[in-house]
Short mmCIF file of C-alpha atoms in Angstrom, two decimals:
data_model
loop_
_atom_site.label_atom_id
_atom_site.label_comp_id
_atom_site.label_asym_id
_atom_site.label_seq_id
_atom_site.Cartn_x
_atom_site.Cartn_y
_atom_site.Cartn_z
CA UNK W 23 0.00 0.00 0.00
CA UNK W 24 1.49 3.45 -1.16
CA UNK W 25 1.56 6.48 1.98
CA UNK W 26 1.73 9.67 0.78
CA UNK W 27 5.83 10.20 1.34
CA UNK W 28 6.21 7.19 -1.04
CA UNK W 29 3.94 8.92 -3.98
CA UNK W 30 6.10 11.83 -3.65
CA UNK W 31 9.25 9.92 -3.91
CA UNK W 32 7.99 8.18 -7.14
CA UNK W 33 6.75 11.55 -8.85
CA UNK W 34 10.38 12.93 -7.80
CA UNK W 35 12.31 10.14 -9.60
CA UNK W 36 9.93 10.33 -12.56
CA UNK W 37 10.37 13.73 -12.97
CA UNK W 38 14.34 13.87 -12.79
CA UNK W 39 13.98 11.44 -16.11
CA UNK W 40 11.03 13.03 -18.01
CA UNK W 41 12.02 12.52 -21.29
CA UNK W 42 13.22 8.75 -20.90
CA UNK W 43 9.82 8.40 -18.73
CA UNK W 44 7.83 10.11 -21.49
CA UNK W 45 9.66 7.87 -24.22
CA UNK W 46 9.18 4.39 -22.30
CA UNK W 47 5.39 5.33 -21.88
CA UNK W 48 4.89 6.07 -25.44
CA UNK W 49 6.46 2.34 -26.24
CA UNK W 50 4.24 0.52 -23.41
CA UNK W 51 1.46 2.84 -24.52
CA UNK W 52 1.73 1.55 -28.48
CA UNK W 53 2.46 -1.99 -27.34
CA UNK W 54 -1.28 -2.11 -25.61
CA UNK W 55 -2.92 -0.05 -28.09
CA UNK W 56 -1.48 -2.22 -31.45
CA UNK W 57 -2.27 -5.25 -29.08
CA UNK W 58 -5.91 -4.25 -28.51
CA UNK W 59 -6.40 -2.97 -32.60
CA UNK W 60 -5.03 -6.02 -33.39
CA UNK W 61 -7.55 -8.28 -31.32
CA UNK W 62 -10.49 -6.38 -32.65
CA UNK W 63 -9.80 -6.16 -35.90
CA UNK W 64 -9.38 -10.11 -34.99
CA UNK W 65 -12.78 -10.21 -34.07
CA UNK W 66 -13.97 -7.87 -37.29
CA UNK W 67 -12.71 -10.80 -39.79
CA UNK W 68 -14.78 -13.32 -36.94
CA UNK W 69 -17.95 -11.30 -37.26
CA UNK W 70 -17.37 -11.40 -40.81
CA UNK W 71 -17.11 -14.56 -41.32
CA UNK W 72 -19.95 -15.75 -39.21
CA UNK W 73 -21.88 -13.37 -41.07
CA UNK W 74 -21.27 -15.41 -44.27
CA UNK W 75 -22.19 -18.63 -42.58
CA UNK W 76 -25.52 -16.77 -41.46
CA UNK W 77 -26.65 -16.99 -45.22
CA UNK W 78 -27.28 -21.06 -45.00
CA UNK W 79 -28.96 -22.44 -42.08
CA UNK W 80 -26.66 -23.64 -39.81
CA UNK W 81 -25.63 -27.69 -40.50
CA UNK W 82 -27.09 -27.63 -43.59
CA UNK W 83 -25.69 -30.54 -45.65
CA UNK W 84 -26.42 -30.55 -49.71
CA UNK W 85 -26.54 -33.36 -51.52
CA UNK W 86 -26.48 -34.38 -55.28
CA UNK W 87 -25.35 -36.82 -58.22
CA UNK W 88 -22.41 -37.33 -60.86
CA UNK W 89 -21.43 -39.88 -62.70
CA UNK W 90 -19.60 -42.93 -61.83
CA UNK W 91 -16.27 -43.86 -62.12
CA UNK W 92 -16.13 -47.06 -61.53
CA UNK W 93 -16.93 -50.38 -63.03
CA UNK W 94 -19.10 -52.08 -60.95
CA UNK W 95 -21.52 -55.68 -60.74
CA UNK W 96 -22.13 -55.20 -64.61
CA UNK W 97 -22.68 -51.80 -64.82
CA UNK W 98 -20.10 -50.04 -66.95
CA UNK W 99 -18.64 -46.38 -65.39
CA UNK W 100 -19.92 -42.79 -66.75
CA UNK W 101 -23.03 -44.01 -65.89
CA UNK W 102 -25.40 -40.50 -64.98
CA UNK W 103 -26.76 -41.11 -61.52
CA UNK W 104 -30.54 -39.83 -61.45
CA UNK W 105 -31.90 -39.14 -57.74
CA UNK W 106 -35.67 -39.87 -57.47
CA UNK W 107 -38.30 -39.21 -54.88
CA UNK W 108 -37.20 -42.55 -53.48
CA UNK W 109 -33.72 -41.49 -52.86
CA UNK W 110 -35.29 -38.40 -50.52
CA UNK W 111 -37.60 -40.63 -48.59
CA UNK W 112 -34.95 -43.17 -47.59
CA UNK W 113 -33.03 -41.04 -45.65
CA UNK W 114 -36.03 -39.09 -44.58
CA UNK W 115 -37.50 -42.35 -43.00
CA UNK W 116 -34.10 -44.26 -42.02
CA UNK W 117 -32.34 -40.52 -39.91
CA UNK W 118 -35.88 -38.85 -39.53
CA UNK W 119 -34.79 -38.45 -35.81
CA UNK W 120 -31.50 -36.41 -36.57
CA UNK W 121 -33.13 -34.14 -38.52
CA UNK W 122 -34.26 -30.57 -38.07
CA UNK W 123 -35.30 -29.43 -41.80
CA UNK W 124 -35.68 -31.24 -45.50
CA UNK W 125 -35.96 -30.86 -48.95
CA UNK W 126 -35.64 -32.45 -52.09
CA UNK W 127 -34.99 -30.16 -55.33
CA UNK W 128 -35.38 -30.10 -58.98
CA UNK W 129 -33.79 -27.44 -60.32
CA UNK W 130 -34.66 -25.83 -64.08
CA UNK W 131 -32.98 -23.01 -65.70
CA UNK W 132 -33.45 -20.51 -68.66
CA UNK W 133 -37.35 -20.81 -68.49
CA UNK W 134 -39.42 -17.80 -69.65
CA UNK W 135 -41.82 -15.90 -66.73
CA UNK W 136 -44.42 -13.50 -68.44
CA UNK W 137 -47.08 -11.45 -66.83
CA UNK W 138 -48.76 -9.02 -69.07
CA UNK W 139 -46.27 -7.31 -71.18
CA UNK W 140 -43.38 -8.09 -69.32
CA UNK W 141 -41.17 -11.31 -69.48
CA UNK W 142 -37.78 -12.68 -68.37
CA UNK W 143 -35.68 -16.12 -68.01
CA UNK W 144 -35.09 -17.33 -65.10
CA UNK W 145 -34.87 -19.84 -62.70
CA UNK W 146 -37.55 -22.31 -61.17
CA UNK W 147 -36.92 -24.62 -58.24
CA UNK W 148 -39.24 -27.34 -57.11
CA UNK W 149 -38.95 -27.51 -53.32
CA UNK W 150 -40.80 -28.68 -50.18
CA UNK W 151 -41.98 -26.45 -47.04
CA UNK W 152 -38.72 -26.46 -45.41
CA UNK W 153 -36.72 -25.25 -47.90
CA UNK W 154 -36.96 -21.31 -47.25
CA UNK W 155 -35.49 -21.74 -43.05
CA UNK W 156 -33.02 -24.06 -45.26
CA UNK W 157 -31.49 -20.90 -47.58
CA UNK W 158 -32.50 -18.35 -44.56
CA UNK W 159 -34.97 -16.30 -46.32
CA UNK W 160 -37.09 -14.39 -45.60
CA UNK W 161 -41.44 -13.85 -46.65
CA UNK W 162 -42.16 -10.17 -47.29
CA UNK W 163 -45.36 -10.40 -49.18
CA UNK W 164 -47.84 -13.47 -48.47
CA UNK W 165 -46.38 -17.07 -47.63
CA UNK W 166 -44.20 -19.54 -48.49
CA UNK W 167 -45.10 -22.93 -49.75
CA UNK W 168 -46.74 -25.26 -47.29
CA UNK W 169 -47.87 -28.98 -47.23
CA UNK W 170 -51.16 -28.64 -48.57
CA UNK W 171 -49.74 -27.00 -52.10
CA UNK W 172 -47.52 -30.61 -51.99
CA UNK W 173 -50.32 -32.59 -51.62
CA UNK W 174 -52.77 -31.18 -54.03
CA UNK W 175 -50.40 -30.14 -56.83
CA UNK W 176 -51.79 -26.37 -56.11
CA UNK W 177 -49.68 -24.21 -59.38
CA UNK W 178 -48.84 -21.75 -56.81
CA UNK W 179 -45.09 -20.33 -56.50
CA UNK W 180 -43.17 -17.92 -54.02
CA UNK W 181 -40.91 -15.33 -56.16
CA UNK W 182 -38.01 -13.43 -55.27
CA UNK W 183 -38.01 -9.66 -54.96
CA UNK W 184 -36.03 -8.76 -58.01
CA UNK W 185 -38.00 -10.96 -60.18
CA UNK W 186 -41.27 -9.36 -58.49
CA UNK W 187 -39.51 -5.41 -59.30
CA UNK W 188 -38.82 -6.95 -62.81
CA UNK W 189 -42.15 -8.43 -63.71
CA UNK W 190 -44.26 -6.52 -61.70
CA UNK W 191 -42.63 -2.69 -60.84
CA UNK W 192 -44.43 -1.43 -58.60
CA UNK W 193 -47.72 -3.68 -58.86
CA UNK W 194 -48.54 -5.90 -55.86
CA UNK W 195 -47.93 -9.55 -57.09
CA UNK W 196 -50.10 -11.28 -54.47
CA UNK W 197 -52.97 -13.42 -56.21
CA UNK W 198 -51.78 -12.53 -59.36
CA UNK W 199 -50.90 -15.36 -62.20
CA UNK W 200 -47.37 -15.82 -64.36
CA UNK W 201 -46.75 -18.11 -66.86
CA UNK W 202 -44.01 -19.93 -66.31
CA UNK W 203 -42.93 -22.02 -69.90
CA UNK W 204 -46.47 -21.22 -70.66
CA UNK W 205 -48.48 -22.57 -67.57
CA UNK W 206 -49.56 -20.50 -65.37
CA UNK W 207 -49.22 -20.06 -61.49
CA UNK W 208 -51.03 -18.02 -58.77
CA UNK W 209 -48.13 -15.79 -57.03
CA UNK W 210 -48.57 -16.62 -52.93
CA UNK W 211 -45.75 -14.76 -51.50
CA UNK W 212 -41.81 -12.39 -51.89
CA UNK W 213 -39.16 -13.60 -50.41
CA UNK W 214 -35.59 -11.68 -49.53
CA UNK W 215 -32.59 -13.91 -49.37
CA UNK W 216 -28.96 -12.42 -47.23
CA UNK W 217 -27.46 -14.04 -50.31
CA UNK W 218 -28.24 -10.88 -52.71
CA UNK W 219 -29.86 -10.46 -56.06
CA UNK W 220 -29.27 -13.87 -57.87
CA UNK W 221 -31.12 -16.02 -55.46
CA UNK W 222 -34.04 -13.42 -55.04
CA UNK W 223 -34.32 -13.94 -58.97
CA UNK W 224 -35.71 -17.19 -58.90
CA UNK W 225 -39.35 -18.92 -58.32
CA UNK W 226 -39.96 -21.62 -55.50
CA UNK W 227 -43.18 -24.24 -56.41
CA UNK W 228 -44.18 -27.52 -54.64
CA UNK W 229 -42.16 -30.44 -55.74
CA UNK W 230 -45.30 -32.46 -56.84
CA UNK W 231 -46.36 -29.81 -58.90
CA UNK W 232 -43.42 -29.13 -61.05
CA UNK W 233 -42.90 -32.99 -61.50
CA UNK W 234 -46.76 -33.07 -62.77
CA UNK W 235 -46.99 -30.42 -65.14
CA UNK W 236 -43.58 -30.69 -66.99
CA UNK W 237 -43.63 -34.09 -66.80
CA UNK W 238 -40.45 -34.63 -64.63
CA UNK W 239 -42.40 -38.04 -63.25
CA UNK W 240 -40.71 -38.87 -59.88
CA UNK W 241 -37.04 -36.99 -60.78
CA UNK W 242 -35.23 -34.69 -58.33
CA UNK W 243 -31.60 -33.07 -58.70
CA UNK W 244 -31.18 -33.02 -55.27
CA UNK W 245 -31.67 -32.81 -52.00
CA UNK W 246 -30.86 -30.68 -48.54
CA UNK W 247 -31.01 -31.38 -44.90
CA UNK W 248 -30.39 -29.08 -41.43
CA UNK W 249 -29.85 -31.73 -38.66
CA UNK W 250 -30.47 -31.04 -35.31
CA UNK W 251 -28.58 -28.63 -33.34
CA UNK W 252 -26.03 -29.82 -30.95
CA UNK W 253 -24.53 -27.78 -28.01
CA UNK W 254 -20.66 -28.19 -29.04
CA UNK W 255 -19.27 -27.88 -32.45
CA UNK W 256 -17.24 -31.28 -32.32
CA UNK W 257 -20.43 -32.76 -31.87
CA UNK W 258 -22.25 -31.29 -34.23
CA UNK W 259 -19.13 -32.22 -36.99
CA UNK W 260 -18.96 -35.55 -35.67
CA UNK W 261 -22.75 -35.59 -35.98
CA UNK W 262 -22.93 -34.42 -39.81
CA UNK W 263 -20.08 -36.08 -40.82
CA UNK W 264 -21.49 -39.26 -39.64
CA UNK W 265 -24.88 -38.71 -41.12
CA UNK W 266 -23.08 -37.92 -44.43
CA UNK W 267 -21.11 -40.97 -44.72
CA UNK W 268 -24.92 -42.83 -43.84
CA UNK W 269 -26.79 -41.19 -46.76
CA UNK W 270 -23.57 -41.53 -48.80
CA UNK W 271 -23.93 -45.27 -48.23
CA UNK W 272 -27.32 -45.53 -48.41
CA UNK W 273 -27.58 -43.69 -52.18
CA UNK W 274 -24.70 -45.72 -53.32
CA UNK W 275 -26.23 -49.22 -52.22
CA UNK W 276 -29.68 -48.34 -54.05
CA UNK W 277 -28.51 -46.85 -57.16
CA UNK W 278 -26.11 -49.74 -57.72
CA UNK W 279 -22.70 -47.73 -57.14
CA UNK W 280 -19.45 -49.13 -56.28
CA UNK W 281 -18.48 -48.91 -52.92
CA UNK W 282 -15.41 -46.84 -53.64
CA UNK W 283 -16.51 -44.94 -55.57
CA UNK W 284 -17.11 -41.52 -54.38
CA UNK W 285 -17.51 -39.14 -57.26
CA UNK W 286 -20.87 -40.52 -57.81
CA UNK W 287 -22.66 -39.03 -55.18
CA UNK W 288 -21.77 -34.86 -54.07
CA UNK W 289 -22.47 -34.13 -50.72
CA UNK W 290 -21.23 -30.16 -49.82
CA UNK W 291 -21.23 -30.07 -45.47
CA UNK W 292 -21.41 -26.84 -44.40
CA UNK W 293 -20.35 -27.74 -40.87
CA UNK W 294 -17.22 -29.20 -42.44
CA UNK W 295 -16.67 -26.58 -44.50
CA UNK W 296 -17.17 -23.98 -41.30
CA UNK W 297 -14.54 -25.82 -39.01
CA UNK W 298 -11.48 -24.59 -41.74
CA UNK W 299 -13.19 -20.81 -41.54
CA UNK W 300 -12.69 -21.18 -37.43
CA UNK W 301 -9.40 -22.53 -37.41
CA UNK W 302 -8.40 -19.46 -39.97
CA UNK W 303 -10.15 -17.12 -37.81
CA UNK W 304 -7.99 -19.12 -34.66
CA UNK W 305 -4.37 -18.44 -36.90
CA UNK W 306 -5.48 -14.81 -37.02
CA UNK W 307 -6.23 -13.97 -34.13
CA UNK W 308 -3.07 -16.20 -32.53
CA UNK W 309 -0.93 -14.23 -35.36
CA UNK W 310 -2.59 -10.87 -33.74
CA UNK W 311 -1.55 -12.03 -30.28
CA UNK W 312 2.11 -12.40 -31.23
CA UNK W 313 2.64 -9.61 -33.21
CA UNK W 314 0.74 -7.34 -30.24
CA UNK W 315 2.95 -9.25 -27.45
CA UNK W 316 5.89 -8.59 -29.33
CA UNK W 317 5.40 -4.77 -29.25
CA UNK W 318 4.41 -5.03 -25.55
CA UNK W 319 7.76 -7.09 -24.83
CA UNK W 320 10.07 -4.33 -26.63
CA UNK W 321 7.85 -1.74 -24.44
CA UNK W 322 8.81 -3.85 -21.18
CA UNK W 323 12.86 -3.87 -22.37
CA UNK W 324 12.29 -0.12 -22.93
CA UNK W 325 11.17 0.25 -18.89
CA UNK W 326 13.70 -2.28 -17.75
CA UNK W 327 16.40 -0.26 -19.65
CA UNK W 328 15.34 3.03 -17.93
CA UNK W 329 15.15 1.46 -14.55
CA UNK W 330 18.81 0.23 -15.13
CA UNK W 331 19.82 4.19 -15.92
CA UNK W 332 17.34 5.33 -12.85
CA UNK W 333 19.40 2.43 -10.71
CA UNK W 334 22.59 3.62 -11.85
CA UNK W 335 22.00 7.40 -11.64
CA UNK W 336 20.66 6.97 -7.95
CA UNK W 337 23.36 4.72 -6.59
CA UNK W 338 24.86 7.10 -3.95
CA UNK W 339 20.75 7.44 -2.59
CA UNK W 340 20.66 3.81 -2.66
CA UNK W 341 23.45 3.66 -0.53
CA UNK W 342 22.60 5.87 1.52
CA UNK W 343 19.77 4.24 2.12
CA UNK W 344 20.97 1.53 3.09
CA UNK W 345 23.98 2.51 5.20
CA UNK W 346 20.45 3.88 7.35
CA UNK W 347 19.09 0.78 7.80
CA UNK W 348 17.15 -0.18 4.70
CA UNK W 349 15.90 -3.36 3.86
CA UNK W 350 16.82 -5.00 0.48
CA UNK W 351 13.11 -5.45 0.30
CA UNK W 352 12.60 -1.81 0.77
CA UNK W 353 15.03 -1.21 -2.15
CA UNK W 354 13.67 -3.85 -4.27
CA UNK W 355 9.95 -2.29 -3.43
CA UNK W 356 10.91 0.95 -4.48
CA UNK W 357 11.82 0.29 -7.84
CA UNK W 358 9.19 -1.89 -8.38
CA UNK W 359 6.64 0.90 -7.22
CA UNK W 360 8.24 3.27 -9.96
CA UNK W 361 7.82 0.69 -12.82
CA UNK W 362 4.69 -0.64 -12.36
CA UNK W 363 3.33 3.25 -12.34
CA UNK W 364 4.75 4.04 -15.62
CA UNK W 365 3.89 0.85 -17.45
CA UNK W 366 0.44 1.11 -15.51
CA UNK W 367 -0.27 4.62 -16.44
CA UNK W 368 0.64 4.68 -19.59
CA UNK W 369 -0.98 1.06 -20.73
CA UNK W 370 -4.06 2.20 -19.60
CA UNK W 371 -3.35 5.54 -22.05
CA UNK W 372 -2.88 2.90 -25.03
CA UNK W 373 -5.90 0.77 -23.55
CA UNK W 374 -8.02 3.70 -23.01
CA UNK W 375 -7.27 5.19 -26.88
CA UNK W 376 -7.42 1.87 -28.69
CA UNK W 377 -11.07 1.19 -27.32
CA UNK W 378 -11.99 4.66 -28.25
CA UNK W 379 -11.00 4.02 -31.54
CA UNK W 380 -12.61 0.92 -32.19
CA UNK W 381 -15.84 2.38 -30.47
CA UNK W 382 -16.39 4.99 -33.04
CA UNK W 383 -14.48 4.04 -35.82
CA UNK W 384 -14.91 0.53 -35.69
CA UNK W 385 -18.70 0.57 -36.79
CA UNK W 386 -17.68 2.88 -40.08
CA UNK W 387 -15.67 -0.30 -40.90
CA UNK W 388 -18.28 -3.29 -42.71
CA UNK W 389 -16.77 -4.99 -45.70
CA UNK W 390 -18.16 -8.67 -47.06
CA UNK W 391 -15.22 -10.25 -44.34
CA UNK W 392 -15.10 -7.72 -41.90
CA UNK W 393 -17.62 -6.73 -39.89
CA UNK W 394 -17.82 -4.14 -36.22
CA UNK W 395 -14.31 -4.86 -35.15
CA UNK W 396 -14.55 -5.17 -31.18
CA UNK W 397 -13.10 -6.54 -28.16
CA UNK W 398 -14.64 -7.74 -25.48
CA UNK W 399 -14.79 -6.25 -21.48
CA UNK W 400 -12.68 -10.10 -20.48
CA UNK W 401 -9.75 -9.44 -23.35
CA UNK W 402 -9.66 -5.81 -22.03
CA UNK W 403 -9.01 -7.07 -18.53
CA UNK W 404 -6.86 -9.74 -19.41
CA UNK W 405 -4.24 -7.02 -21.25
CA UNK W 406 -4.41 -5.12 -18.01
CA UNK W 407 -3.45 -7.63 -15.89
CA UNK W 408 -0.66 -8.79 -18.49
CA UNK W 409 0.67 -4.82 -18.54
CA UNK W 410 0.46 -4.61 -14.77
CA UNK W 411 2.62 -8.05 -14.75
CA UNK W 412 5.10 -6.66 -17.77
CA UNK W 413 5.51 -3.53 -15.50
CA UNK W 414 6.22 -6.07 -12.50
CA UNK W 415 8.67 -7.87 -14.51
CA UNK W 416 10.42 -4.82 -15.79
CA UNK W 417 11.44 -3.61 -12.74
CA UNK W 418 12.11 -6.41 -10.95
CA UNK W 419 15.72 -7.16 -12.62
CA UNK W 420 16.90 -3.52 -11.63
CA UNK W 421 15.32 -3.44 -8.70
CA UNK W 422 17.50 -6.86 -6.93
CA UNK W 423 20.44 -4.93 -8.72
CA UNK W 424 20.00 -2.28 -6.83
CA UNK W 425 19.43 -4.34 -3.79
CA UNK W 426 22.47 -6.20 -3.94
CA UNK W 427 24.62 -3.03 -3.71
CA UNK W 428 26.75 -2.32 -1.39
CA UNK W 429 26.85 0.52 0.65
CA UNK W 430 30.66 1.65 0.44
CA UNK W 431 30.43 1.00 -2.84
CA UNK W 432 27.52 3.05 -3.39
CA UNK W 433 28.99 5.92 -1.41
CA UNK W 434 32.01 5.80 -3.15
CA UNK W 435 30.52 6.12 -6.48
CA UNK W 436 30.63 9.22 -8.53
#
């Protein structure tokens, strides 16, 4: 615990060496503050990132077909591997317990939506209930598909919100027909999608409609699942992975594919795919750490060095000090006291600036990969309590120097 006599000794010594205090502060100062820009910025490509990964529901795991490779039980290789309403259900029925969302696809491009006067080409998509949550998007006008348009074949479709500013301008689309490759289909809702314009330029209809009227008989290109959410992210990649090899198995065993041969069937895991964004994000950020450490390390040689000079410049007091009666824990607290106040003082001048900086310039900052660049009130703390350590450390070399004088020695010196 400082007195008051103690204060006034520190502020004494401080000010005999105000330039070399002023330049040591600036270093500890820049060490924190590059230290603390560093870890937000960190967090700015994090946000980013997770941002992207926002677009798709989380876990969602995409499959389709090639052609095979391999020779196998007859069956010559380049064979074109055609999913079919069977190939949903079997997975559906066999994991129905894992998962959180479905939907099978058939995807068509280039087809030709009129209303009125105005046309375009586009893109339709066949699709069950699920499949908005599944993309992420979002109903602005109406609703989405539901169960009962499956079931009856209703020619009803959900459109994007470019396609609606194409086709309709500023006309309300709801209850209105299109003809889509010259059938026609009641608009039920808009949809948004985080992804941008191309995906809010295409139609969604029920599956069983679309394989009815353009005679697609029981034909998907796909399908998509969202498994259930689990509370750690090993799980959940242990989870997905495991429920990809499954279906993997499962599609290759039906549709007569060799076992070893995986080119056949595509399967895109987002989870997967998420755990190499993370451990990018976890190089960053450990790269930030260094680099920031580093600075606050030739900082901490900075106050050591002056402490050496402020040791050697007040030998004679030291001795004198001693010669009275001092303890070398006395001496050893002194310096100590002296070095923890600059590096205390002016880290929290580099703390205190760097948050300020990422408060208000921080949120000016939003790119595709970077997003509100941050840092938390826990890494704030935790680069206080490493500066008040580094200031600790600094001193503590000079300080049992200046202990382990001698007190003839230090009255004989000039």
């Amino acid at each position: 615990m400082f007195n008051i006599e103690r204060w006034q000794e520190i502020f004494e010594a401080i000010s005999k060496n105000r330039l070399r205090t002023f330049l040591t502060g600036i270093s500890v100062a820049s060490g924190i503050f590059i230290l603390v820009i560093l870890l937000g910025a960190g967090k700015g490509l994090q946000n980013g990132i997770q941002k992207q990964f926002e677009n798709d529901a989380v876990g969602i795991i995409e499959i389709w077909t090639n052609t095979t490779t391999k020779e196998y039980k007859g069956l010559n290789p380049g064979r074109q591997i055609q999913l079919r309403n069977s190939d949903y259900d079997l997975p559906v029925m066999k994991f129905g317990d894992q998962i959180d969302k479905k939907s099978a696809t058939n995807i068509t491009r280039g087809v030709i939506v009129t209303y009125g006067k105005e046309s375009g080409n586009y893109q339709y998509r066949g699709v069950n209930p699920d499949y908005l949550d599944i993309e992420n998007g979002t109903i602005i006008q109406g609703r989405f598909l539901n169960d009962n348009d499956l079931k009856n074949n209703e020619k009803v479709t959900a459109i994007g919100l470019k396609l609606k500013q194409d086709i309709f301008k500023e006309e309300d689309a709801i209850g209105k027909e299109i003809s889509v490759n010259g059938i026609n289909f009641k608009v039920i809702g808009v949809f948004t999608d985080p992804s941008g314009e191309r995906e809010e330029t295409r139609l969604y209809m029920p599956m069983t409609t679309i394989q009815r009227a353009y005679g697609g008989g029981d034909k998907i290109t796909g399908m998509m699942f969202v498994l259930n959410k689990k509370a750690d992210y090993d799980e959940a990649l242990a989870q997905s992975k495991q429920f990809t090899n499954d279906v993997r198995q499962l599609l290759k065993s039906k549709n007569i594919i060799a076992p070893d041969d995986d080119s056949a069937i595509g399967i895109y895991n987002s989870v997967q795919e998420a755990k190499q964004y993370y451990d990018l994000n976890l190089y960053i950020k450990l790269f930030f750490w260094w680099v920031g450490i580093c600075t606050i390390i030739a900082g901490v040689v900075g106050v050591s060095n002056i402490m050496l000079i402020i040791v050697k410049e007040r030998t004679k007091e030291i001795g004198i000090r001693k010669a009275l009666g001092a303890s070398p824990f006395s001496i050893i607290s002194m310096i100590l006291h002296e070095s923890i106040f600059i590096t205390t003082i002016a880290g929290f001048v580099g703390l205190l600036a760097s948050l300020l900086l990422l408060e208000f310039v921080g949120p000016m900052v939003q790119s595709e990969y970077f997003r509100n660049p941050e840092v938390d009130f826990s890494v704030a703390l935790t680069t206080l309590v490493l500066l008040v350590f580094a200031g600790a450390l600094a001193g503590f070399f000079p300080a049992y120097r200046a202990a382990k004088i001698r007190p003839i020695v230090a009255l004989r010196d000039e």
